[in-house]
mmCIF file of C-alpha atoms in Angstrom:
data_model
loop_
_atom_site.group_PDB
_atom_site.id
_atom_site.type_symbol
_atom_site.label_atom_id
_atom_site.label_comp_id
_atom_site.label_asym_id
_atom_site.label_seq_id
_atom_site.Cartn_x
_atom_site.Cartn_y
_atom_site.Cartn_z
ATOM 1 C CA MET A 615 -38.498 -30.702 10.679
ATOM 2 C CA ILE A 616 -35.332 -28.861 11.632
ATOM 3 C CA ARG A 617 -34.741 -27.730 8.029
ATOM 4 C CA ILE A 618 -38.180 -26.154 7.868
ATOM 5 C CA GLY A 619 -37.609 -24.317 11.148
ATOM 6 C CA LEU A 620 -34.250 -22.897 9.994
ATOM 7 C CA ALA A 621 -35.639 -21.865 6.629
ATOM 8 C CA ALA A 622 -38.563 -20.091 8.276
ATOM 9 C CA ALA A 623 -36.197 -18.312 10.671
ATOM 10 C CA GLY A 624 -34.025 -17.191 7.742
ATOM 11 C CA LEU A 625 -37.065 -15.789 5.909
ATOM 12 C CA ALA A 626 -38.180 -13.960 9.024
ATOM 13 C CA LEU A 627 -34.736 -12.357 9.438
ATOM 14 C CA THR A 628 -34.486 -11.258 5.808
ATOM 15 C CA ALA A 629 -37.916 -9.655 6.053
ATOM 16 C CA CYS A 630 -36.554 -7.254 8.702
ATOM 17 C CA ALA A 631 -34.114 -5.511 6.368
ATOM 18 C CA PRO A 632 -34.963 -3.489 3.256
ATOM 19 C CA GLY A 633 -34.392 -5.455 0.070
ATOM 20 C CA GLY A 634 -34.466 -8.764 1.917
ATOM 21 C CA ILE A 635 -30.750 -8.611 2.850
ATOM 22 C CA PRO A 636 -29.784 -8.351 6.505
ATOM 23 C CA GLU A 637 -27.952 -5.113 7.338
ATOM 24 C CA ARG A 638 -24.482 -5.256 8.850
ATOM 25 C CA ALA A 639 -23.247 -2.813 11.419
ATOM 26 C CA ALA A 640 -20.554 -0.479 10.112
ATOM 27 C CA THR A 641 -17.174 -1.366 11.546
ATOM 28 C CA THR A 642 -13.991 0.634 11.849
ATOM 29 C CA PRO A 643 -10.805 -1.386 11.492
ATOM 30 C CA THR A 644 -8.924 -1.774 14.748
ATOM 31 C CA PRO A 645 -5.278 -0.746 14.403
ATOM 32 C CA ARG A 646 -2.863 -3.618 14.796
ATOM 33 C CA SER A 647 0.431 -3.130 16.543
ATOM 34 C CA VAL A 648 3.605 -3.331 14.490
ATOM 35 C CA THR A 649 7.282 -3.298 15.388
ATOM 36 C CA LEU A 650 9.720 -1.277 13.309
ATOM 37 C CA ASP A 651 13.101 -2.883 12.660
ATOM 38 C CA GLU A 652 16.191 -2.544 10.476
ATOM 39 C CA GLY A 653 14.627 -4.706 7.745
ATOM 40 C CA GLY A 654 11.129 -3.214 7.597
ATOM 41 C CA VAL A 655 7.963 -3.756 9.629
ATOM 42 C CA GLN A 656 6.835 -6.741 11.705
ATOM 43 C CA PRO A 657 3.063 -6.897 12.365
ATOM 44 C CA SER A 658 2.233 -8.343 15.781
ATOM 45 C CA GLY A 659 0.777 -11.811 16.004
ATOM 46 C CA THR A 660 1.997 -13.099 12.639
ATOM 47 C CA PRO A 661 5.256 -14.434 11.226
ATOM 48 C CA LEU A 662 4.611 -12.460 8.016
ATOM 49 C CA ARG A 663 6.690 -9.313 7.494
ATOM 50 C CA ILE A 664 6.733 -6.206 5.355
ATOM 51 C CA ASP A 665 10.386 -6.162 4.346
ATOM 52 C CA PHE A 666 12.253 -3.454 2.490
ATOM 53 C CA GLY A 667 12.051 -4.075 -1.258
ATOM 54 C CA ARG A 668 8.284 -4.733 -1.384
ATOM 55 C CA ALA A 669 6.072 -2.871 -3.889
ATOM 56 C CA GLN A 670 4.760 0.545 -2.805
ATOM 57 C CA ASP A 671 1.053 -0.022 -3.526
ATOM 58 C CA GLY A 672 0.871 -3.292 -1.590
ATOM 59 C CA VAL A 673 2.828 -1.895 1.361
ATOM 60 C CA ILE A 674 0.621 1.211 1.642
ATOM 61 C CA GLU A 675 -2.524 -0.926 1.361
ATOM 62 C CA THR A 676 -1.300 -3.353 4.036
ATOM 63 C CA MET A 677 -0.146 -0.605 6.407
ATOM 64 C CA THR A 678 -3.473 1.188 5.955
ATOM 65 C CA ARG A 679 -5.226 -1.973 7.180
ATOM 66 C CA LEU A 680 -2.735 -2.426 10.023
ATOM 67 C CA GLN A 681 -2.907 1.224 11.131
ATOM 68 C CA GLY A 682 -6.705 1.372 10.817
ATOM 69 C CA ALA A 683 -6.498 4.472 8.583
ATOM 70 C CA ALA A 684 -5.053 5.656 5.305
ATOM 71 C CA PRO A 685 -1.960 7.876 5.212
ATOM 72 C CA VAL A 686 -2.712 11.532 5.906
ATOM 73 C CA GLU A 687 -0.230 12.464 3.194
ATOM 74 C CA ILE A 688 1.657 10.886 0.326
ATOM 75 C CA ALA A 689 4.283 13.262 -1.028
ATOM 76 C CA ARG A 690 7.167 13.045 -3.461
ATOM 77 C CA GLN A 691 10.413 14.560 -2.209
ATOM 78 C CA THR A 692 12.691 15.150 -5.190
ATOM 79 C CA GLU A 693 15.792 16.486 -3.456
ATOM 80 C CA CYS A 694 17.016 13.483 -1.476
ATOM 81 C CA GLY A 695 20.420 11.856 -1.295
ATOM 82 C CA PRO A 696 19.309 8.397 -2.442
ATOM 83 C CA GLY A 697 17.088 9.887 -5.198
ATOM 84 C CA PRO A 698 13.441 10.995 -5.313
ATOM 85 C CA VAL A 699 11.544 9.530 -2.351
ATOM 86 C CA THR A 700 7.790 9.017 -2.131
ATOM 87 C CA ALA A 701 6.810 9.298 1.527
ATOM 88 C CA ALA A 702 3.511 7.988 2.938
ATOM 89 C CA ARG A 703 2.821 9.545 6.363
ATOM 90 C CA TRP A 704 0.265 8.367 8.932
ATOM 91 C CA GLN A 705 -1.301 10.435 11.716
ATOM 92 C CA ASN A 706 0.729 8.680 14.444
ATOM 93 C CA GLY A 707 4.072 9.904 13.001
ATOM 94 C CA LEU A 708 4.977 6.815 10.963
ATOM 95 C CA THR A 709 6.356 7.549 7.488
ATOM 96 C CA LEU A 710 7.204 4.853 4.965
ATOM 97 C CA ASN A 711 9.730 5.800 2.276
ATOM 98 C CA PHE A 712 9.717 4.429 -1.275
ATOM 99 C CA LEU A 713 12.385 4.648 -3.996
ATOM 100 C CA ASP A 714 11.443 3.693 -7.547
ATOM 101 C CA GLY A 715 8.187 2.151 -6.282
ATOM 102 C CA ASP A 716 9.845 -0.069 -3.640
ATOM 103 C CA PHE A 717 9.648 0.180 0.167
ATOM 104 C CA ARG A 718 13.131 1.265 1.258
ATOM 105 C CA GLY A 719 12.848 2.838 4.707
ATOM 106 C CA TRP A 720 10.741 4.218 7.517
ATOM 107 C CA THR A 721 10.832 7.071 10.038
ATOM 108 C CA MET A 722 8.852 7.453 13.255
ATOM 109 C CA THR A 723 8.280 10.672 15.202
ATOM 110 C CA GLY A 724 5.530 9.533 17.580
ATOM 111 C CA PRO A 725 5.600 7.293 20.660
ATOM 112 C CA ASP A 726 3.034 4.769 19.367
ATOM 113 C CA LEU A 727 5.459 2.363 17.667
ATOM 114 C CA SER A 728 8.821 1.014 18.744
ATOM 115 C CA THR A 729 11.691 -1.227 17.700
ATOM 116 C CA PRO A 730 12.420 -4.746 19.006
ATOM 117 C CA GLN A 731 14.891 -3.080 21.427
ATOM 118 C CA GLY A 732 12.057 -0.892 22.758
ATOM 119 C CA ILE A 733 13.323 2.337 21.181
ATOM 120 C CA PHE A 734 10.590 4.905 20.473
ATOM 121 C CA ALA A 735 10.241 8.638 19.825
ATOM 122 C CA GLY A 736 10.015 10.387 23.194
ATOM 123 C CA MET A 737 12.273 7.887 24.972
ATOM 124 C CA ALA A 738 14.835 9.395 27.372
ATOM 125 C CA ARG A 739 18.421 9.419 26.097
ATOM 126 C CA ALA A 740 19.551 7.706 29.299
ATOM 127 C CA ASP A 741 17.235 4.764 28.518
ATOM 128 C CA LEU A 742 18.574 4.067 24.990
ATOM 129 C CA PRO A 743 19.963 0.518 25.017
ATOM 130 C CA GLY A 744 23.542 0.267 23.708
ATOM 131 C CA ALA A 745 23.444 3.432 21.584
ATOM 132 C CA ASP A 746 26.464 5.163 20.075
ATOM 133 C CA PHE A 747 26.083 8.956 19.856
ATOM 134 C CA SER A 748 27.580 11.454 17.399
ATOM 135 C CA GLU A 749 27.062 15.044 16.339
ATOM 136 C CA THR A 750 25.473 15.436 12.902
ATOM 137 C CA SER A 751 24.141 18.293 10.776
ATOM 138 C CA LEU A 752 20.710 17.502 12.282
ATOM 139 C CA GLY A 753 21.939 17.552 15.900
ATOM 140 C CA THR A 754 22.884 14.720 18.243
ATOM 141 C CA GLY A 755 22.334 11.439 16.451
ATOM 142 C CA PHE A 756 22.536 7.884 17.665
ATOM 143 C CA ARG A 757 22.775 4.384 16.311
ATOM 144 C CA ALA A 758 21.641 1.254 18.131
ATOM 145 C CA GLY A 759 22.077 -1.846 16.008
ATOM 146 C CA GLY A 760 20.440 -1.143 12.654
ATOM 147 C CA ILE A 761 18.258 1.674 14.030
ATOM 148 C CA SER A 762 19.290 5.315 13.793
ATOM 149 C CA GLY A 763 17.789 8.373 15.395
ATOM 150 C CA ILE A 764 18.121 11.983 16.382
ATOM 151 C CA LEU A 765 17.654 13.546 19.799
ATOM 152 C CA ASP A 766 15.674 16.696 20.572
ATOM 153 C CA GLU A 767 17.364 20.127 20.788
ATOM 154 C CA ARG A 768 18.243 19.599 24.473
ATOM 155 C CA GLY A 769 19.781 16.197 23.688
ATOM 156 C CA SER A 770 17.647 14.588 26.379
ATOM 157 C CA GLU A 771 15.127 12.476 24.453
ATOM 158 C CA VAL A 772 14.599 10.782 21.101
ATOM 159 C CA ARG A 773 12.900 13.041 18.540
ATOM 160 C CA MET A 774 12.882 10.596 15.602
ATOM 161 C CA ILE A 775 13.976 7.050 14.760
ATOM 162 C CA TRP A 776 14.527 5.457 11.349
ATOM 163 C CA ALA A 777 15.917 2.584 9.328
ATOM 164 C CA GLY A 778 16.672 2.253 5.638
ATOM 165 C CA ALA A 779 16.388 5.098 3.137
ATOM 166 C CA THR A 780 15.313 8.463 4.498
ATOM 167 C CA CYS A 781 14.952 12.015 3.234
ATOM 168 C CA PHE A 782 15.210 14.876 5.695
ATOM 169 C CA GLN A 783 14.080 18.291 4.541
ATOM 170 C CA ARG A 784 14.108 21.264 6.853
#
């Protein structure tokens, strides 16, 4: 008796949608938080990581799912110290850098993502935990553990953070 009732209910539901297949509501992926560290990217809520050395296609695909959107730009920068870098940039300021098809570094210019130490773009210089500062060709730089960064023109807040291979072009 129960089987007949469920089968009849299933037929009634499939009759509501064209072609006999129930329609699904369109969904937009919800971005998942990640933490940027000296070895790559740590998605929140999982022990799995995206470490430096992983293949470009898989990393971009995974980060697209985690960010809830595809990169706004993927560009090849040929004049870089470590060699030609392919950079995939997302709307929130995250850029992943690839050398010879492997994930080798990241940069972040927006406040949406941070490091395990809580360092993020826009953070006040005075709040940087345990940072060593130095003057560079880009301005006032800092290093805190395995994370590097550059301050804004006033030297008062973090303009960009990075780890691994980078390519800065003015």
